PDB file of C-alpha atoms in Angstrom:
ATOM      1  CA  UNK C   1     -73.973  -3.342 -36.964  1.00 46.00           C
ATOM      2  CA  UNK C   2     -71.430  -1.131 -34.946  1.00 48.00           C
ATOM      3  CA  UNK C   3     -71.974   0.781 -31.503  1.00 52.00           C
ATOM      4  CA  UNK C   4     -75.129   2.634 -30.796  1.00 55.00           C
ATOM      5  CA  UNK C   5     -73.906   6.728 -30.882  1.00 59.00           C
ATOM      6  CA  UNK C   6     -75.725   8.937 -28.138  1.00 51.00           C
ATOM      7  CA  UNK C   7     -75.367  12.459 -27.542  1.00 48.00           C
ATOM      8  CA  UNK C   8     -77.018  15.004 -25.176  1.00 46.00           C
ATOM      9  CA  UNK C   9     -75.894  18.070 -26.856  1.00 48.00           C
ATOM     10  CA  UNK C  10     -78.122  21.045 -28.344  1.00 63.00           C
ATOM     11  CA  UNK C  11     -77.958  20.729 -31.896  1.00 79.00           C
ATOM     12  CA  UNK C  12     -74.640  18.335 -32.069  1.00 89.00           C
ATOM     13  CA  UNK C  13     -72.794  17.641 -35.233  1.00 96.00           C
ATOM     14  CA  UNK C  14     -72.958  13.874 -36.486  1.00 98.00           C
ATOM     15  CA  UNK C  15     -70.337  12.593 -39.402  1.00 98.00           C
ATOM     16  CA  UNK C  16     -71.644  10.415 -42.034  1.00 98.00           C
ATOM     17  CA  UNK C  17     -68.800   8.370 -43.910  1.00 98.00           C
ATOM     18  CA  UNK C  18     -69.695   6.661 -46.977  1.00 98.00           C
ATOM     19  CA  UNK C  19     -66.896   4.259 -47.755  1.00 97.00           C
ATOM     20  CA  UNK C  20     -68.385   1.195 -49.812  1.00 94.00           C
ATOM     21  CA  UNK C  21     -66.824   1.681 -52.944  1.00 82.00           C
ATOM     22  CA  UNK C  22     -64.092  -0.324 -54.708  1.00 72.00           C
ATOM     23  CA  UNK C  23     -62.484   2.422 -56.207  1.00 60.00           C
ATOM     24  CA  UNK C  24     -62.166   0.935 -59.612  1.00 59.00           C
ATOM     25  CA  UNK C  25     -59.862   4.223 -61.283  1.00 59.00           C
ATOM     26  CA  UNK C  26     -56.705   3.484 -58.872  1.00 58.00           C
ATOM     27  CA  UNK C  27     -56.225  -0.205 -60.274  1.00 58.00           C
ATOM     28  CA  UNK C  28     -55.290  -1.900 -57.252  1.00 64.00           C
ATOM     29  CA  UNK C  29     -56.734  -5.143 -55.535  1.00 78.00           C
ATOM     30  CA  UNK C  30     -57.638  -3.035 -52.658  1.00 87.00           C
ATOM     31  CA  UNK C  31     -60.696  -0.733 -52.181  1.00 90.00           C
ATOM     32  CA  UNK C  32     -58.650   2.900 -51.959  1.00 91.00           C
ATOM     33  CA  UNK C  33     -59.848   3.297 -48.962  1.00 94.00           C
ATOM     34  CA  UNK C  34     -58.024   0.995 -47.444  1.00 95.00           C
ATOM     35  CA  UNK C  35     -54.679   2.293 -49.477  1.00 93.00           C
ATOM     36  CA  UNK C  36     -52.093   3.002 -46.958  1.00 93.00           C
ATOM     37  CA  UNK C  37     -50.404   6.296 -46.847  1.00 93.00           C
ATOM     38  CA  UNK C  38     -47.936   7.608 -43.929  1.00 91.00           C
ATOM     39  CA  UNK C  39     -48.373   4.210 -42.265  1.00 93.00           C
ATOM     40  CA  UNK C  40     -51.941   4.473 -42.435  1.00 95.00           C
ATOM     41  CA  UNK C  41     -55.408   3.632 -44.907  1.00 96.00           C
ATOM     42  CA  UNK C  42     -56.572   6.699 -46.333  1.00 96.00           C
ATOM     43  CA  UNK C  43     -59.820   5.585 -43.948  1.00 98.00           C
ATOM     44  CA  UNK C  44     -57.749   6.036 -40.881  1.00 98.00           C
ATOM     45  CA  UNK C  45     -56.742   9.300 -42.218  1.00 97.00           C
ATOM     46  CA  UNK C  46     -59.961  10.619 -42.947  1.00 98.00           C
ATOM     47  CA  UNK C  47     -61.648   9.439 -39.552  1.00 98.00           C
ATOM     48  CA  UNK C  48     -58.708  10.480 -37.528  1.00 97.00           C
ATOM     49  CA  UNK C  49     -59.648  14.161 -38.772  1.00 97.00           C
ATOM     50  CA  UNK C  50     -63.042  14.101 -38.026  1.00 98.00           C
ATOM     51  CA  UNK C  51     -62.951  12.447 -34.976  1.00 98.00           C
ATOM     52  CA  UNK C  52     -61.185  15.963 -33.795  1.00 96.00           C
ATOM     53  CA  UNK C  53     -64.087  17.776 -34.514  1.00 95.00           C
ATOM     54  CA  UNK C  54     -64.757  19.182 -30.973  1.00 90.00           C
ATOM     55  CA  UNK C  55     -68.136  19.017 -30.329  1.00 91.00           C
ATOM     56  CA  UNK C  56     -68.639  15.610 -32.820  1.00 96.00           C
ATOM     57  CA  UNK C  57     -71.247  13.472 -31.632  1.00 96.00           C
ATOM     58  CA  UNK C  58     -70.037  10.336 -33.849  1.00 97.00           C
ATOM     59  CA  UNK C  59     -69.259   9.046 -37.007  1.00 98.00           C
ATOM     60  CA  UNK C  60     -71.637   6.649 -38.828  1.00 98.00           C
ATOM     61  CA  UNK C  61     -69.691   4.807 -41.028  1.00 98.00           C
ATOM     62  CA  UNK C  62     -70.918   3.123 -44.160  1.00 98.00           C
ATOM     63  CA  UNK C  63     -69.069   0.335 -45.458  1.00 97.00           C
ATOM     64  CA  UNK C  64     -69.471  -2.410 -48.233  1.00 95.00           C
ATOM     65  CA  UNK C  65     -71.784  -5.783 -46.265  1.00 94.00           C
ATOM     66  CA  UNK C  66     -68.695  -7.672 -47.471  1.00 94.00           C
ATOM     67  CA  UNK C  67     -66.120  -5.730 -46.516  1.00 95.00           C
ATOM     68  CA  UNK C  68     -63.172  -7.429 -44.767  1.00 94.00           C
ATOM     69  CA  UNK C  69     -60.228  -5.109 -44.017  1.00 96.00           C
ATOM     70  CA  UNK C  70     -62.112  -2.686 -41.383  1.00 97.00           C
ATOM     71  CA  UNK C  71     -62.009  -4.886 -38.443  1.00 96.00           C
ATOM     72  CA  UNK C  72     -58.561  -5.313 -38.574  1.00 96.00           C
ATOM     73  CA  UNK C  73     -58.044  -1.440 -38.061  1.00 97.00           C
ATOM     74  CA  UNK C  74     -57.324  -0.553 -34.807  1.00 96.00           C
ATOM     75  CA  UNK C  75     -60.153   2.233 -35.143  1.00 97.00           C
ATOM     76  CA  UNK C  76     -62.804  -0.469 -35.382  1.00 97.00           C
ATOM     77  CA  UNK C  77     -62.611  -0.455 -31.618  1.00 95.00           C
ATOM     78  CA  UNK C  78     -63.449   3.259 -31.093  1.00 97.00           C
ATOM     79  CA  UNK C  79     -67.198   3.998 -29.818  1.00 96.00           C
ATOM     80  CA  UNK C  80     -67.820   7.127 -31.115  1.00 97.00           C
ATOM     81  CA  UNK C  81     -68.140   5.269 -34.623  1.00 98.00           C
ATOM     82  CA  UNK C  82     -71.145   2.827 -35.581  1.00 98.00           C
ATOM     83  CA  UNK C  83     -71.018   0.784 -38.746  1.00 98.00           C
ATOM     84  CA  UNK C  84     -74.127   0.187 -41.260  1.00 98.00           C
ATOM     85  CA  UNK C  85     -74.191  -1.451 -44.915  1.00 97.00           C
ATOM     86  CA  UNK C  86     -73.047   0.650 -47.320  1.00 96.00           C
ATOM     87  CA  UNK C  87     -75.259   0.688 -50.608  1.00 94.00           C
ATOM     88  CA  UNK C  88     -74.296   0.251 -54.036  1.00 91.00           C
ATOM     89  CA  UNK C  89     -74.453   4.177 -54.869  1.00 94.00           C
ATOM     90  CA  UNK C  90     -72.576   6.587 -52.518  1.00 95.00           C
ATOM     91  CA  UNK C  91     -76.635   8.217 -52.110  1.00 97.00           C
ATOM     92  CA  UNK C  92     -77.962   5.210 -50.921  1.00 97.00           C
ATOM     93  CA  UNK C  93     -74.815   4.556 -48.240  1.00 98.00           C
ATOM     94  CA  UNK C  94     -75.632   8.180 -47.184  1.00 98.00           C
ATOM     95  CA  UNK C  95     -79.138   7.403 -46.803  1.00 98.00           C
ATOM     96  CA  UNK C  96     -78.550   4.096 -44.932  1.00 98.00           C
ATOM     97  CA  UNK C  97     -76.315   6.255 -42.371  1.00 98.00           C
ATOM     98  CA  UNK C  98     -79.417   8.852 -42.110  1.00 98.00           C
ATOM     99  CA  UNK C  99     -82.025   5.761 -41.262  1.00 98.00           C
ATOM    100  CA  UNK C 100     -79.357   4.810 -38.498  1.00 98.00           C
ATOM    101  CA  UNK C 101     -79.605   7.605 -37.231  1.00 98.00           C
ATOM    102  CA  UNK C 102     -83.440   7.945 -37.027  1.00 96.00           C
ATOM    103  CA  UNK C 103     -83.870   7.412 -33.515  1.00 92.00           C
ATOM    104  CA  UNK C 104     -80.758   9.243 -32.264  1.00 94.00           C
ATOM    105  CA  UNK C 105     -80.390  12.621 -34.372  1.00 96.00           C
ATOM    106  CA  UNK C 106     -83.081  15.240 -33.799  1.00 95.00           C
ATOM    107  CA  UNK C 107     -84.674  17.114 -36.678  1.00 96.00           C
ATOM    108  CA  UNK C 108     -82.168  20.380 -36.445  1.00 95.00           C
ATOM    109  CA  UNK C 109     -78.785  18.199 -35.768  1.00 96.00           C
ATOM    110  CA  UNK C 110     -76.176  19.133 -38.220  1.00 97.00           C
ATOM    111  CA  UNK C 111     -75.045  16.279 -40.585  1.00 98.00           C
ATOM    112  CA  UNK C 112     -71.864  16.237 -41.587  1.00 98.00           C
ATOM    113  CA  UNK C 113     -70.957  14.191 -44.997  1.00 98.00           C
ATOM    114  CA  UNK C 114     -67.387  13.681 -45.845  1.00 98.00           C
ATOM    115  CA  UNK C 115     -66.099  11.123 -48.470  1.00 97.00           C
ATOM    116  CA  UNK C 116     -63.614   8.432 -46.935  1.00 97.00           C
ATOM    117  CA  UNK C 117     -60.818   9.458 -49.913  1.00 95.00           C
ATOM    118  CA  UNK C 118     -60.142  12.823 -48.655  1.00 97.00           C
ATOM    119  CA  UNK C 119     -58.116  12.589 -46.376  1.00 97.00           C
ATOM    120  CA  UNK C 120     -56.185  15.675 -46.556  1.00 97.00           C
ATOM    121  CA  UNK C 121     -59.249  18.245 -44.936  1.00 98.00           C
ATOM    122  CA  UNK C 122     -58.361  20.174 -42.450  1.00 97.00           C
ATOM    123  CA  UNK C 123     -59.938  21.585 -39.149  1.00 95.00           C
ATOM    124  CA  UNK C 124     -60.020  25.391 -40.499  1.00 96.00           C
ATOM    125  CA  UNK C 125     -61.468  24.169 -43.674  1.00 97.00           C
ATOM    126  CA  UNK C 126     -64.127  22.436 -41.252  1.00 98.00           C
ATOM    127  CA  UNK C 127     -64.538  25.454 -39.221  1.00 97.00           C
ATOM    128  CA  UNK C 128     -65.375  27.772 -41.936  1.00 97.00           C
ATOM    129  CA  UNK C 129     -67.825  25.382 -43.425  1.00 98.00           C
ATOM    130  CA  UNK C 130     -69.756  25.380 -40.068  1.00 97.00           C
ATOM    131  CA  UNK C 131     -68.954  28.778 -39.286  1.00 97.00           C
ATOM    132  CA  UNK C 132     -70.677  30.459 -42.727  1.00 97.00           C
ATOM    133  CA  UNK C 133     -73.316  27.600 -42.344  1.00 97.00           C
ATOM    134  CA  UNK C 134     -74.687  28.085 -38.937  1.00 94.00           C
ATOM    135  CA  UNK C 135     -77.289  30.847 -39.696  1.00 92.00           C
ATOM    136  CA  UNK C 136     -78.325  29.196 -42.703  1.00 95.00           C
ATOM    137  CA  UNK C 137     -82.164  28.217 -43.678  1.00 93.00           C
ATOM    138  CA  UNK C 138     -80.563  25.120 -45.919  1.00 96.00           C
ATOM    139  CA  UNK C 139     -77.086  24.365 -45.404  1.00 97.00           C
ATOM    140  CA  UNK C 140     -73.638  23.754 -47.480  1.00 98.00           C
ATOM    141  CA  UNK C 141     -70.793  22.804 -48.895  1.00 98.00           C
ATOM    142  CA  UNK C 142     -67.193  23.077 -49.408  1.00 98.00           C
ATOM    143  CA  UNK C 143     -65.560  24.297 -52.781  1.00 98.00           C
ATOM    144  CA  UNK C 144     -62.884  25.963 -55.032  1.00 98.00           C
ATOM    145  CA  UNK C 145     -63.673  28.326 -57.981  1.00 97.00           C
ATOM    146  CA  UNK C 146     -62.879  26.495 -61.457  1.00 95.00           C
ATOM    147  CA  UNK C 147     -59.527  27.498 -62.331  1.00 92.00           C
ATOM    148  CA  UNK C 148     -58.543  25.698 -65.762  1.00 93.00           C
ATOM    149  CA  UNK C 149     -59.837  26.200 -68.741  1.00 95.00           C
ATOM    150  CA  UNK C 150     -63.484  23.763 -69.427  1.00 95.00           C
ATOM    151  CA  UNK C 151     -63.728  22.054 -72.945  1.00 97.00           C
ATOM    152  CA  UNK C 152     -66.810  20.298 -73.946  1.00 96.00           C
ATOM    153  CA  UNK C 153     -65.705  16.849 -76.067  1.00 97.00           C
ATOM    154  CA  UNK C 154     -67.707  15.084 -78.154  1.00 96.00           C
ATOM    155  CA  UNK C 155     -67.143  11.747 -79.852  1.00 95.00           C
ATOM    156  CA  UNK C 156     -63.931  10.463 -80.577  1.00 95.00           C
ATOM    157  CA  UNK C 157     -62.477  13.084 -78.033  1.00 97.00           C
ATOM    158  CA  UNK C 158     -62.998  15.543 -80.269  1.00 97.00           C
ATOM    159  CA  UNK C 159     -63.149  19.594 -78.831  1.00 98.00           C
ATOM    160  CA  UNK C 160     -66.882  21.191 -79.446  1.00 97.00           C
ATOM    161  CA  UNK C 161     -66.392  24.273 -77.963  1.00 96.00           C
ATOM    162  CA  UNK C 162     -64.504  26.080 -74.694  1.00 97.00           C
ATOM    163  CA  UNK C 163     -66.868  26.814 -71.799  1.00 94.00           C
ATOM    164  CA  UNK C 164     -67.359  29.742 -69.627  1.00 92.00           C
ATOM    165  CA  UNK C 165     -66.153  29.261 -66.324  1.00 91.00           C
ATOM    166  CA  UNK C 166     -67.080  32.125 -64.541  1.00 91.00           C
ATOM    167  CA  UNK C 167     -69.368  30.974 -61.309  1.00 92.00           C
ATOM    168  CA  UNK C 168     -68.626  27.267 -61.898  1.00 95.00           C
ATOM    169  CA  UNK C 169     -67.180  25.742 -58.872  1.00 97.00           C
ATOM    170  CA  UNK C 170     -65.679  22.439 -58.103  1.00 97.00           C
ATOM    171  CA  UNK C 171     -67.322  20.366 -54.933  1.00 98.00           C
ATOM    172  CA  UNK C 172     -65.452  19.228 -52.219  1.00 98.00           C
ATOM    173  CA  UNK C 173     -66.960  17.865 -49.193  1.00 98.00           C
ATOM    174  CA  UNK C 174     -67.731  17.749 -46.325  1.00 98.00           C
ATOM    175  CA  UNK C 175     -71.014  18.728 -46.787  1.00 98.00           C
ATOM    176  CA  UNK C 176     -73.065  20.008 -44.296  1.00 98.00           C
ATOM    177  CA  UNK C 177     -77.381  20.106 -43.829  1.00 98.00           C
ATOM    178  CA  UNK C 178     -79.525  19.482 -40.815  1.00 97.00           C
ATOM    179  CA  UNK C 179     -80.456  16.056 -40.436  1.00 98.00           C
ATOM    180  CA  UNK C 180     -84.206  15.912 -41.297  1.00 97.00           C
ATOM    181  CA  UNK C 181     -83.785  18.396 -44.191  1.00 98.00           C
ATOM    182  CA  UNK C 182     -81.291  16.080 -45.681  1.00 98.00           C
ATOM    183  CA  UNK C 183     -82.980  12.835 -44.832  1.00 98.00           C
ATOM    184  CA  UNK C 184     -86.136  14.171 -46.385  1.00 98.00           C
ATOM    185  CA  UNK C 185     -84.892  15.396 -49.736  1.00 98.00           C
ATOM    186  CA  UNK C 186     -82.374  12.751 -50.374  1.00 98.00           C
ATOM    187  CA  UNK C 187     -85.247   9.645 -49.685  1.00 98.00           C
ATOM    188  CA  UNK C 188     -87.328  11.682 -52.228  1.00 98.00           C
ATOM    189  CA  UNK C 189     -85.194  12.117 -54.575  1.00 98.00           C
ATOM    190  CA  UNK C 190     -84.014   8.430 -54.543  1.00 97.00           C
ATOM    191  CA  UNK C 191     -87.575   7.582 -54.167  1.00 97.00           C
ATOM    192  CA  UNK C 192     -88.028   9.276 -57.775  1.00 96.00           C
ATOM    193  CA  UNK C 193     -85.337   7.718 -59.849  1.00 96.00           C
ATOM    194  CA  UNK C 194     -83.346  10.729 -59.722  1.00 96.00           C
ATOM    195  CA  UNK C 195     -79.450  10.929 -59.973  1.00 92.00           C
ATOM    196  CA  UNK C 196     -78.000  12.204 -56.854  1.00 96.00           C
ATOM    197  CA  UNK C 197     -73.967  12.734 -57.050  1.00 95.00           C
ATOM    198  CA  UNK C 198     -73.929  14.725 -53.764  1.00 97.00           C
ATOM    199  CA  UNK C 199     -76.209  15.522 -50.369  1.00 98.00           C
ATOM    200  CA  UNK C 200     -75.849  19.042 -52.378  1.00 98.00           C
ATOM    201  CA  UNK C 201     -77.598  17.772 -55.230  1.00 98.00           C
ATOM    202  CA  UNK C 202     -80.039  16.041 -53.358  1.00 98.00           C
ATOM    203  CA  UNK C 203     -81.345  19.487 -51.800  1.00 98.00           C
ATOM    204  CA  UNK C 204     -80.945  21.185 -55.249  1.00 98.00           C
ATOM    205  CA  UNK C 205     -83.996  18.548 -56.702  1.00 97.00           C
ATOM    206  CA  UNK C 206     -85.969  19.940 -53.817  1.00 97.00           C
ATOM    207  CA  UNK C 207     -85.589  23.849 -54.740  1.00 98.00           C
ATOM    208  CA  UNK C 208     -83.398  24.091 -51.727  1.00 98.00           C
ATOM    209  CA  UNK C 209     -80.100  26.183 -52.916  1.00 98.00           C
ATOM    210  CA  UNK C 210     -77.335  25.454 -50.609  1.00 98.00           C
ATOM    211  CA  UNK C 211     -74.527  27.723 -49.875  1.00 98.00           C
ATOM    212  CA  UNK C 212     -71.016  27.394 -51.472  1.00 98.00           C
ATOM    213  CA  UNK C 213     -68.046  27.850 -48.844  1.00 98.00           C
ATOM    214  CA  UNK C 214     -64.683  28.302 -50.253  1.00 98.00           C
ATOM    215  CA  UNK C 215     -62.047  25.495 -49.298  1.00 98.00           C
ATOM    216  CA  UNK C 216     -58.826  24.812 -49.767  1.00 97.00           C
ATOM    217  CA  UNK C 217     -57.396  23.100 -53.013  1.00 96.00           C
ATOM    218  CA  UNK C 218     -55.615  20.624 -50.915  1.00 97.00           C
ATOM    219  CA  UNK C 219     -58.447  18.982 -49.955  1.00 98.00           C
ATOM    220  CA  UNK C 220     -58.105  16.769 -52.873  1.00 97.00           C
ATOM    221  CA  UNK C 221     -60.218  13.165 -53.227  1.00 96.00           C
ATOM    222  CA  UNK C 222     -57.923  10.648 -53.880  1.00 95.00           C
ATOM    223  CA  UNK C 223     -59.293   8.731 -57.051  1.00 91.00           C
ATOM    224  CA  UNK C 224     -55.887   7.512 -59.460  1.00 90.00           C
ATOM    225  CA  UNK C 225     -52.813   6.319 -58.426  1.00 89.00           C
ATOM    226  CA  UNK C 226     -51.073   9.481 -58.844  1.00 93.00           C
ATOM    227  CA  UNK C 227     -53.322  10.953 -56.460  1.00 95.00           C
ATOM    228  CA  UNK C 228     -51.692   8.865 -53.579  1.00 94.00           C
ATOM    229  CA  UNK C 229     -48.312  10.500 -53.814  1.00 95.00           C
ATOM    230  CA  UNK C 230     -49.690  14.133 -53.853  1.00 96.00           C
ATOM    231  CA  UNK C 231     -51.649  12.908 -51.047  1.00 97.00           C
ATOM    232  CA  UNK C 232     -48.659  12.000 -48.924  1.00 96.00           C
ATOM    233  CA  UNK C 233     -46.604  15.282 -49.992  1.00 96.00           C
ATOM    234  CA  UNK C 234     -50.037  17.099 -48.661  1.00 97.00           C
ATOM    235  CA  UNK C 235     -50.309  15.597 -45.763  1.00 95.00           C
ATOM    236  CA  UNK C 236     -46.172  15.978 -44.319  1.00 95.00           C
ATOM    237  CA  UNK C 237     -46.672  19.482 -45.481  1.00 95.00           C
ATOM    238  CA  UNK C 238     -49.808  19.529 -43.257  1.00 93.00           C
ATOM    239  CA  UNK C 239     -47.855  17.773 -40.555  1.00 89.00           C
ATOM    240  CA  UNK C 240     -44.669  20.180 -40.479  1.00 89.00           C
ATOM    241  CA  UNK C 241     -47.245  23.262 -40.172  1.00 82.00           C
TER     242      UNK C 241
END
């Protein structure tokens, strides 16, 4: 599915998008993704801002085999994004997005994963991650120290104990590896049955430890309802500066 991405630069940056889910927690008819916000999906949002990455060579987007609502988006029509099925675990549309890009990506290519409901990351945020990143042996990832106080709950909601936060951070994406270092560890880890909630965690399995780049807390992922207004407000203050 989708156009076939090329690129002749040294060591180019490629953006995978996995955006197959329903998005069950926002209680709408629609797949979030496809909320609209500012006159615009979330999706739009989100591609618009990596599509400004300067030296992007494209954006493999991975979307549900039944999905209806992307073709009617006027970004459907852009080259510099191919299309391939998404899977039914956010790992599996990554890894989809990496086999697509077997034949095009060389071995040291940065890959670029960001998810679909964040719409609100910005082009310093980006920067940083690839600027702290680009002298790395493994790779990295956006995030934001814990801030609130952690309680551990145990049936019936019930408080066990308070946890230490100190070096617990929360993970944002994008996240950022070189393609055949992330292809590798993520089929292998699949491969083995294991449970893979990033391309972070993927590496981790492999006794790879990635590096953690502050963000922003603004990059929020939109995943309730309420999220969509604080979303908005984000992204007009965004505008306006």
């Amino acid at each position: 599915m989708g156009n076939h991405l090329r690129s002749d630069a040294s060591n180019p940056c490629w953006a995978i998008v996995p955006a197959a889910g329903i998005g069950t927690r926002m209680r709408s008819d629609l797949p979030k993704q496809y909320l609209r916000l500012r006159g615009k999906t979330l999706l739009e949002h989100t591609l618009e801002r990596l599509l400004a990455i300067p030296d992007l060579a494209g954006v493999v987007l991975a979307l549900s085999p039944t999905d209806p609502y992307w073709e009617q988006l006027p970004l459907a029509g852009n080259v510099r994004i191919a299309v391939v099925d998404g899977g039914s675990e956010r790992s599996r549309s990554v890894l989809n997005a990496l086999n697509y890009l077997t034949l095009q990506a060389e071995a040291e290519d940065w890959i670029l994963v960001h998810d679909a409901a964040r719409p609100c990351i910005t082009p310093s945020a980006i920067a940083s991650l690839r600027r702290h990143t680009a002298n790395h042996p493994v790779g990295g990832i956006l995030g934001v120290p814990v801030g609130d106080t952690l309680k551990r709950v145990g049936p019936r909601n019930v408080i066990l104990d308070t946890c230490d936060r100190r070096g617990l951070w929360q993970a944002q994406t994008p996240q950022l590896f070189r393609y055949q270092l992330l292809h590798q560890c993520l089929a292998r880890a699949l491969g083995q049955g294991e449970v893979v909630t990033d391309e972070a965690s993927a590496m981790e399995l492999a006794g790879y430890q990635p590096l953690m780049v502050e963000g922003r807390t603004d990059n929020i992922k939109v995943t309730r309802p309420e999220d969509l207004a604080l979303a908005e407000a984000i992204l007009q203050r965004q505008e306006q500066h």
